[in-house]
PDB file of C-alpha atoms in Angstrom:
ATOM      1  CA  MET L  21       4.094  -6.204   3.836  1.00  0.00           C
ATOM      2  CA  SER L  22       4.461  -9.877   2.969  1.00  0.00           C
ATOM      3  CA  THR L  23       7.413 -11.179   0.979  1.00  0.00           C
ATOM      4  CA  PRO L  24       8.010 -14.299  -1.097  1.00  0.00           C
ATOM      5  CA  SER L  25       8.905 -17.556   0.629  1.00  0.00           C
ATOM      6  CA  LEU L  26      10.248 -20.807  -0.814  1.00  0.00           C
ATOM      7  CA  LEU L  27       9.516 -24.267   0.561  1.00  0.00           C
ATOM      8  CA  PRO L  28      10.172 -27.776  -0.775  1.00  0.00           C
ATOM      9  CA  ARG L  29       7.122 -29.915  -1.486  1.00  0.00           C
ATOM     10  CA  GLU L  30       6.766 -33.320  -3.130  1.00  0.00           C
ATOM     11  CA  GLY L  31       9.932 -33.133  -5.183  1.00  0.00           C
ATOM     12  CA  ALA L  32       9.538 -29.489  -6.160  1.00  0.00           C
ATOM     13  CA  TYR L  33       9.716 -26.000  -4.731  1.00  0.00           C
ATOM     14  CA  VAL L  34       6.663 -23.870  -4.055  1.00  0.00           C
ATOM     15  CA  LEU L  35       7.402 -20.153  -4.206  1.00  0.00           C
ATOM     16  CA  THR L  36       4.608 -18.302  -2.419  1.00  0.00           C
ATOM     17  CA  LEU L  37       4.550 -14.659  -3.458  1.00  0.00           C
ATOM     18  CA  GLY L  38       2.850 -13.476  -0.266  1.00  0.00           C
ATOM     19  CA  ASP L  39      -0.600 -13.080   1.227  1.00  0.00           C
ATOM     20  CA  ASP L  40      -1.362  -9.483   0.248  1.00  0.00           C
ATOM     21  CA  GLU L  41      -1.393  -7.786  -3.174  1.00  0.00           C
ATOM     22  CA  ASN L  42       2.195  -9.009  -3.618  1.00  0.00           C
ATOM     23  CA  ARG L  43       3.344  -5.880  -5.385  1.00  0.00           C
ATOM     24  CA  PHE L  44       6.965  -5.668  -6.448  1.00  0.00           C
ATOM     25  CA  SER L  45       8.547  -3.425  -3.832  1.00  0.00           C
ATOM     26  CA  PRO L  46      12.370  -3.386  -3.793  1.00  0.00           C
ATOM     27  CA  GLU L  47      12.301  -5.592  -0.690  1.00  0.00           C
ATOM     28  CA  TRP L  48       9.896  -7.998  -2.392  1.00  0.00           C
ATOM     29  CA  LEU L  49      12.173  -8.177  -5.421  1.00  0.00           C
ATOM     30  CA  ASP L  50      15.164  -8.935  -3.187  1.00  0.00           C
ATOM     31  CA  ALA L  51      13.283 -11.837  -1.586  1.00  0.00           C
ATOM     32  CA  ALA L  52      12.107 -13.186  -4.939  1.00  0.00           C
ATOM     33  CA  ASP L  53      15.628 -13.112  -6.361  1.00  0.00           C
ATOM     34  CA  ALA L  54      16.978 -14.854  -3.261  1.00  0.00           C
ATOM     35  CA  ALA L  55      14.386 -17.601  -3.706  1.00  0.00           C
ATOM     36  CA  LEU L  56      15.389 -18.105  -7.330  1.00  0.00           C
ATOM     37  CA  ASP L  57      19.036 -18.247  -6.226  1.00  0.00           C
ATOM     38  CA  GLN L  58      18.118 -21.240  -4.082  1.00  0.00           C
ATOM     39  CA  VAL L  59      16.285 -22.943  -6.947  1.00  0.00           C
ATOM     40  CA  VAL L  60      19.304 -22.521  -9.214  1.00  0.00           C
ATOM     41  CA  ALA L  61      21.683 -23.790  -6.530  1.00  0.00           C
ATOM     42  CA  GLU L  62      19.635 -26.927  -5.847  1.00  0.00           C
ATOM     43  CA  PRO L  63      17.468 -27.400  -8.953  1.00  0.00           C
ATOM     44  CA  LEU L  64      13.952 -28.758  -8.592  1.00  0.00           C
ATOM     45  CA  PRO L  65      10.745 -27.952 -10.527  1.00  0.00           C
ATOM     46  CA  LEU L  66       9.129 -24.715  -9.388  1.00  0.00           C
ATOM     47  CA  VAL L  67       5.515 -23.782  -8.647  1.00  0.00           C
ATOM     48  CA  VAL L  68       4.805 -20.047  -8.224  1.00  0.00           C
ATOM     49  CA  THR L  69       1.630 -19.081  -6.375  1.00  0.00           C
ATOM     50  CA  GLY L  70       0.106 -16.643  -3.918  1.00  0.00           C
ATOM     51  CA  GLU L  71      -2.210 -16.817  -0.945  1.00  0.00           C
ATOM     52  CA  GLY L  72      -5.671 -15.358  -0.556  1.00  0.00           C
ATOM     53  CA  LYS L  73      -7.258 -12.970  -3.031  1.00  0.00           C
ATOM     54  CA  PHE L  74      -4.202 -12.086  -5.113  1.00  0.00           C
ATOM     55  CA  PHE L  75      -1.550 -13.818  -7.159  1.00  0.00           C
ATOM     56  CA  SER L  76       0.138 -10.454  -7.722  1.00  0.00           C
ATOM     57  CA  ASN L  77      -0.874  -6.921  -8.635  1.00  0.00           C
ATOM     58  CA  GLY L  78       2.557  -6.248 -10.106  1.00  0.00           C
ATOM     59  CA  LEU L  79       4.419  -2.944  -9.970  1.00  0.00           C
ATOM     60  CA  ASP L  80       4.489  -1.076  -6.675  1.00  0.00           C
ATOM     61  CA  LEU L  81       3.098   2.139  -8.141  1.00  0.00           C
ATOM     62  CA  ASP L  82       2.961   3.900  -4.758  1.00  0.00           C
ATOM     63  CA  TRP L  83       6.707   3.348  -4.333  1.00  0.00           C
ATOM     64  CA  LEU L  84       7.375   4.296  -7.935  1.00  0.00           C
ATOM     65  CA  LEU L  85       5.432   7.554  -7.731  1.00  0.00           C
ATOM     66  CA  THR L  86       7.521   8.644  -4.737  1.00  0.00           C
ATOM     67  CA  HIS L  87      10.810   7.478  -6.279  1.00  0.00           C
ATOM     68  CA  ALA L  88      10.381   8.702  -9.849  1.00  0.00           C
ATOM     69  CA  ASP L  89      14.119   9.370 -10.144  1.00  0.00           C
ATOM     70  CA  GLU L  90      14.721   5.640  -9.630  1.00  0.00           C
ATOM     71  CA  ALA L  91      12.188   4.468 -12.223  1.00  0.00           C
ATOM     72  CA  THR L  92      14.790   3.201 -14.692  1.00  0.00           C
ATOM     73  CA  TRP L  93      16.575   1.217 -11.981  1.00  0.00           C
ATOM     74  CA  TYR L  94      13.303  -0.162 -10.638  1.00  0.00           C
ATOM     75  CA  VAL L  95      11.936  -1.288 -13.993  1.00  0.00           C
ATOM     76  CA  GLY L  96      15.293  -2.870 -14.719  1.00  0.00           C
ATOM     77  CA  ARG L  97      14.982  -4.896 -11.525  1.00  0.00           C
ATOM     78  CA  VAL L  98      11.478  -6.040 -12.441  1.00  0.00           C
ATOM     79  CA  GLN L  99      12.472  -6.936 -15.982  1.00  0.00           C
ATOM     80  CA  GLY L 100      15.513  -8.779 -14.671  1.00  0.00           C
ATOM     81  CA  LEU L 101      13.262 -10.943 -12.521  1.00  0.00           C
ATOM     82  CA  LEU L 102      10.931 -11.648 -15.446  1.00  0.00           C
ATOM     83  CA  ALA L 103      13.846 -12.592 -17.701  1.00  0.00           C
ATOM     84  CA  ARG L 104      15.352 -14.793 -15.042  1.00  0.00           C
ATOM     85  CA  LEU L 105      12.133 -16.694 -14.465  1.00  0.00           C
ATOM     86  CA  LEU L 106      11.602 -17.003 -18.216  1.00  0.00           C
ATOM     87  CA  VAL L 107      14.824 -19.001 -18.654  1.00  0.00           C
ATOM     88  CA  MET L 108      15.003 -20.824 -15.319  1.00  0.00           C
ATOM     89  CA  PRO L 109      16.880 -24.149 -15.644  1.00  0.00           C
ATOM     90  CA  VAL L 110      13.913 -26.070 -14.247  1.00  0.00           C
ATOM     91  CA  PRO L 111      10.275 -26.595 -15.277  1.00  0.00           C
ATOM     92  CA  THR L 112       8.113 -23.774 -13.904  1.00  0.00           C
ATOM     93  CA  VAL L 113       4.365 -23.365 -13.500  1.00  0.00           C
ATOM     94  CA  ALA L 114       2.267 -20.508 -12.138  1.00  0.00           C
ATOM     95  CA  ALA L 115      -0.634 -21.579  -9.930  1.00  0.00           C
ATOM     96  CA  ILE L 116      -2.737 -18.434 -10.237  1.00  0.00           C
ATOM     97  CA  ASN L 117      -4.788 -18.412  -7.058  1.00  0.00           C
ATOM     98  CA  GLY L 118      -6.382 -14.991  -7.485  1.00  0.00           C
ATOM     99  CA  HIS L 119      -6.053 -11.693  -9.314  1.00  0.00           C
ATOM    100  CA  ALA L 120      -3.011 -11.360 -11.585  1.00  0.00           C
ATOM    101  CA  PHE L 121      -2.711  -7.837 -12.972  1.00  0.00           C
ATOM    102  CA  GLY L 122      -0.064  -5.992 -14.955  1.00  0.00           C
ATOM    103  CA  ALA L 123       3.446  -7.098 -14.114  1.00  0.00           C
ATOM    104  CA  GLY L 124       1.928  -9.710 -11.808  1.00  0.00           C
ATOM    105  CA  ALA L 125       0.299 -11.283 -14.859  1.00  0.00           C
ATOM    106  CA  MET L 126       3.633 -10.991 -16.662  1.00  0.00           C
ATOM    107  CA  LEU L 127       5.283 -12.920 -13.837  1.00  0.00           C
ATOM    108  CA  ALA L 128       2.843 -15.741 -14.521  1.00  0.00           C
ATOM    109  CA  MET L 129       3.565 -15.433 -18.251  1.00  0.00           C
ATOM    110  CA  ALA L 130       7.262 -15.920 -17.545  1.00  0.00           C
ATOM    111  CA  CYS L 131       6.523 -19.422 -16.237  1.00  0.00           C
ATOM    112  CA  ASP L 132       6.464 -22.386 -18.609  1.00  0.00           C
ATOM    113  CA  TRP L 133       2.838 -23.221 -17.791  1.00  0.00           C
ATOM    114  CA  ARG L 134      -0.037 -21.430 -16.096  1.00  0.00           C
ATOM    115  CA  PHE L 135      -2.849 -23.026 -14.094  1.00  0.00           C
ATOM    116  CA  MET L 136      -5.622 -20.754 -12.817  1.00  0.00           C
ATOM    117  CA  ARG L 137      -8.290 -21.010 -10.201  1.00  0.00           C
ATOM    118  CA  GLU L 138     -11.540 -21.736 -12.013  1.00  0.00           C
ATOM    119  CA  ASP L 139     -14.058 -19.859  -9.881  1.00  0.00           C
ATOM    120  CA  ARG L 140     -12.493 -16.558  -8.797  1.00  0.00           C
ATOM    121  CA  GLY L 141      -9.829 -14.097  -9.838  1.00  0.00           C
ATOM    122  CA  PHE L 142      -9.021 -12.179 -13.006  1.00  0.00           C
ATOM    123  CA  PHE L 143      -6.004 -12.163 -15.299  1.00  0.00           C
ATOM    124  CA  CYS L 144      -5.541  -8.707 -16.781  1.00  0.00           C
ATOM    125  CA  PHE L 145      -3.096  -6.374 -18.477  1.00  0.00           C
ATOM    126  CA  PRO L 146      -4.661  -3.004 -17.524  1.00  0.00           C
ATOM    127  CA  GLU L 147      -2.008  -0.836 -19.165  1.00  0.00           C
ATOM    128  CA  ALA L 148      -4.361   0.561 -21.835  1.00  0.00           C
ATOM    129  CA  ASP L 149      -6.780   1.733 -19.146  1.00  0.00           C
ATOM    130  CA  ILE L 150      -4.219   3.150 -16.707  1.00  0.00           C
ATOM    131  CA  ARG L 151      -2.209   4.853 -19.477  1.00  0.00           C
ATOM    132  CA  ILE L 152       1.069   3.069 -18.820  1.00  0.00           C
ATOM    133  CA  PRO L 153       2.480   1.680 -22.080  1.00  0.00           C
ATOM    134  CA  PHE L 154       4.286  -1.649 -22.071  1.00  0.00           C
ATOM    135  CA  THR L 155       8.060  -1.540 -22.197  1.00  0.00           C
ATOM    136  CA  PRO L 156       9.545  -3.321 -25.235  1.00  0.00           C
ATOM    137  CA  GLY L 157      10.656  -6.172 -22.995  1.00  0.00           C
ATOM    138  CA  MET L 158       7.302  -6.653 -21.334  1.00  0.00           C
ATOM    139  CA  ALA L 159       5.528  -6.601 -24.691  1.00  0.00           C
ATOM    140  CA  ALA L 160       7.984  -9.141 -26.091  1.00  0.00           C
ATOM    141  CA  LEU L 161       7.437 -11.443 -23.123  1.00  0.00           C
ATOM    142  CA  ILE L 162       3.674 -11.527 -23.626  1.00  0.00           C
ATOM    143  CA  GLN L 163       3.967 -11.911 -27.394  1.00  0.00           C
ATOM    144  CA  ALA L 164       6.320 -14.868 -26.911  1.00  0.00           C
ATOM    145  CA  LYS L 165       3.690 -16.748 -24.931  1.00  0.00           C
ATOM    146  CA  VAL L 166       0.345 -16.237 -26.664  1.00  0.00           C
ATOM    147  CA  SER L 167      -1.034 -15.993 -30.192  1.00  0.00           C
ATOM    148  CA  PRO L 168      -0.953 -12.632 -32.009  1.00  0.00           C
ATOM    149  CA  ARG L 169      -4.744 -12.320 -31.639  1.00  0.00           C
ATOM    150  CA  THR L 170      -4.659 -13.001 -27.909  1.00  0.00           C
ATOM    151  CA  ALA L 171      -1.727 -10.623 -27.479  1.00  0.00           C
ATOM    152  CA  LEU L 172      -3.641  -7.839 -29.241  1.00  0.00           C
ATOM    153  CA  ASP L 173      -6.862  -8.466 -27.345  1.00  0.00           C
ATOM    154  CA  SER L 174      -5.256  -8.779 -23.921  1.00  0.00           C
ATOM    155  CA  MET L 175      -2.738  -5.951 -24.282  1.00  0.00           C
ATOM    156  CA  SER L 176      -4.892  -3.290 -25.975  1.00  0.00           C
ATOM    157  CA  THR L 177      -8.280  -3.695 -24.276  1.00  0.00           C
ATOM    158  CA  GLY L 178      -7.616  -4.147 -20.553  1.00  0.00           C
ATOM    159  CA  HIS L 179     -10.011  -7.100 -20.607  1.00  0.00           C
ATOM    160  CA  ARG L 180     -10.287  -9.091 -17.386  1.00  0.00           C
ATOM    161  CA  TYR L 181     -10.156 -12.813 -18.080  1.00  0.00           C
ATOM    162  CA  GLY L 182     -11.678 -15.331 -15.712  1.00  0.00           C
ATOM    163  CA  GLY L 183     -10.182 -18.793 -15.580  1.00  0.00           C
ATOM    164  CA  ALA L 184     -12.320 -20.489 -18.233  1.00  0.00           C
ATOM    165  CA  GLU L 185     -11.956 -17.624 -20.705  1.00  0.00           C
ATOM    166  CA  ALA L 186      -8.216 -17.373 -20.078  1.00  0.00           C
ATOM    167  CA  GLU L 187      -7.905 -21.075 -20.867  1.00  0.00           C
ATOM    168  CA  ALA L 188     -10.023 -20.743 -24.007  1.00  0.00           C
ATOM    169  CA  VAL L 189      -7.724 -18.098 -25.520  1.00  0.00           C
ATOM    170  CA  GLY L 190      -4.493 -19.769 -24.449  1.00  0.00           C
ATOM    171  CA  ILE L 191      -3.432 -17.425 -21.663  1.00  0.00           C
ATOM    172  CA  VAL L 192      -3.518 -20.302 -19.179  1.00  0.00           C
ATOM    173  CA  ASP L 193      -3.124 -24.013 -19.815  1.00  0.00           C
ATOM    174  CA  ASP L 194      -5.616 -25.405 -17.317  1.00  0.00           C
ATOM    175  CA  VAL L 195      -8.028 -24.439 -14.564  1.00  0.00           C
ATOM    176  CA  ALA L 196      -8.659 -26.111 -11.232  1.00  0.00           C
ATOM    177  CA  ALA L 197     -10.634 -25.725  -8.045  1.00  0.00           C
ATOM    178  CA  GLU L 198      -8.873 -23.652  -5.400  1.00  0.00           C
ATOM    179  CA  ALA L 199      -8.240 -26.708  -3.220  1.00  0.00           C
ATOM    180  CA  ASP L 200      -6.635 -28.578  -6.129  1.00  0.00           C
ATOM    181  CA  LEU L 201      -4.705 -25.762  -7.777  1.00  0.00           C
ATOM    182  CA  VAL L 202      -1.220 -26.252  -6.343  1.00  0.00           C
ATOM    183  CA  ALA L 203      -1.531 -30.042  -6.472  1.00  0.00           C
ATOM    184  CA  SER L 204      -2.475 -29.828 -10.154  1.00  0.00           C
ATOM    185  CA  ALA L 205       0.497 -27.567 -10.822  1.00  0.00           C
ATOM    186  CA  LEU L 206       2.820 -29.949  -9.005  1.00  0.00           C
ATOM    187  CA  ALA L 207       1.483 -32.847 -11.050  1.00  0.00           C
ATOM    188  CA  ARG L 208       2.470 -30.976 -14.207  1.00  0.00           C
ATOM    189  CA  VAL L 209       6.106 -30.284 -13.328  1.00  0.00           C
ATOM    190  CA  VAL L 210       7.275 -32.893 -10.817  1.00  0.00           C
ATOM    191  CA  PRO L 211       7.474 -35.658 -13.471  1.00  0.00           C
ATOM    192  CA  LEU L 212       9.859 -33.386 -15.407  1.00  0.00           C
ATOM    193  CA  GLY L 213      12.296 -33.059 -12.534  1.00  0.00           C
ATOM    194  CA  ASP L 214      14.823 -35.424 -14.104  1.00  0.00           C
ATOM    195  CA  LYS L 215      15.579 -33.068 -17.002  1.00  0.00           C
ATOM    196  CA  ASP L 216      19.123 -31.694 -17.160  1.00  0.00           C
ATOM    197  CA  PRO L 217      19.078 -28.087 -15.865  1.00  0.00           C
ATOM    198  CA  ALA L 218      21.754 -26.815 -18.249  1.00  0.00           C
ATOM    199  CA  THR L 219      19.910 -28.242 -21.231  1.00  0.00           C
ATOM    200  CA  ILE L 220      16.570 -26.791 -20.117  1.00  0.00           C
ATOM    201  CA  ALA L 221      18.167 -23.369 -19.612  1.00  0.00           C
ATOM    202  CA  ALA L 222      19.769 -23.498 -23.070  1.00  0.00           C
ATOM    203  CA  ILE L 223      16.500 -24.492 -24.746  1.00  0.00           C
ATOM    204  CA  LYS L 224      14.617 -21.639 -23.100  1.00  0.00           C
ATOM    205  CA  ALA L 225      17.369 -19.138 -23.913  1.00  0.00           C
ATOM    206  CA  GLN L 226      17.041 -20.052 -27.588  1.00  0.00           C
ATOM    207  CA  MET L 227      13.239 -19.979 -27.540  1.00  0.00           C
ATOM    208  CA  TYR L 228      12.990 -16.612 -25.817  1.00  0.00           C
ATOM    209  CA  ASP L 229      16.122 -14.839 -27.061  1.00  0.00           C
ATOM    210  CA  VAL L 230      14.213 -11.801 -28.343  1.00  0.00           C
ATOM    211  CA  ALA L 231      12.222 -11.338 -25.132  1.00  0.00           C
ATOM    212  CA  VAL L 232      15.312 -11.795 -22.951  1.00  0.00           C
ATOM    213  CA  ALA L 233      17.287  -9.265 -24.994  1.00  0.00           C
ATOM    214  CA  ARG L 234      14.514  -6.687 -24.800  1.00  0.00           C
ATOM    215  CA  LEU L 235      13.987  -7.259 -21.089  1.00  0.00           C
ATOM    216  CA  ALA L 236      17.692  -6.485 -20.627  1.00  0.00           C
ATOM    217  CA  GLN L 237      17.303  -3.061 -22.250  1.00  0.00           C
ATOM    218  CA  PRO L 238      17.257  -0.153 -19.782  1.00  0.00           C
ATOM    219  CA  GLY L 239      14.155   1.975 -19.599  1.00  0.00           C
ATOM    220  CA  GLY L 240      11.490   3.241 -17.282  1.00  0.00           C
ATOM    221  CA  VAL L 241       7.735   3.304 -17.463  1.00  0.00           C
ATOM    222  CA  THR L 242       5.630   6.248 -18.566  1.00  0.00           C
ATOM    223  CA  LEU L 243       3.492   7.151 -15.586  1.00  0.00           C
ATOM    224  CA  PRO L 244       0.108   8.837 -16.125  1.00  0.00           C
ATOM    225  CA  GLN L 245      -0.081  12.525 -15.345  1.00  0.00           C
ATOM    226  CA  SER L 246      -2.433  13.498 -12.540  1.00  0.00           C
TER     227      SER L 246
END
């Protein structure tokens, strides 16, 4: 199992989520939180990306199905990470290198901007198809970032958006070739590195107060019955 890693690059940090499906196991969540601790301690703009075929497939459903008694704790950990990224005191951008599904797509949504590979990979909220309703916090996060029409279409249909279509409906801000993706993301946030971290954090906290409050609410997910 791969875990997130953080490296400095060109006046920013690049947080690489891993080189597998990058599902949110408890160990993965620990590593992601530790990386964000470092960003907060020594603030620089942040690029979030993956390696290979996946950006992230989100919740570790295999772990969750075998630890059903810990579902509330686990979802709280995931929502805590989403809320934290949402109000990070630095500019953030997701460089979506491959498939971003479910909570993995929400992780990208929690970033200030989203750039997506133009030729491969899908962005998808599959909850309607896998019979797992959104928590109030997860729904609020998505609704804070896209138009009401795009929220309805993406959340209730399970549609898989390629890069160009995701850009057209406002899910992502730009698309790029795989070789240029991280460089394009860096070019978006590095020039903003002189912004005061406390001010940026306060602005985001005001913008996303409803989503942050709902992400802080305890609650598990409703798993489909076999």
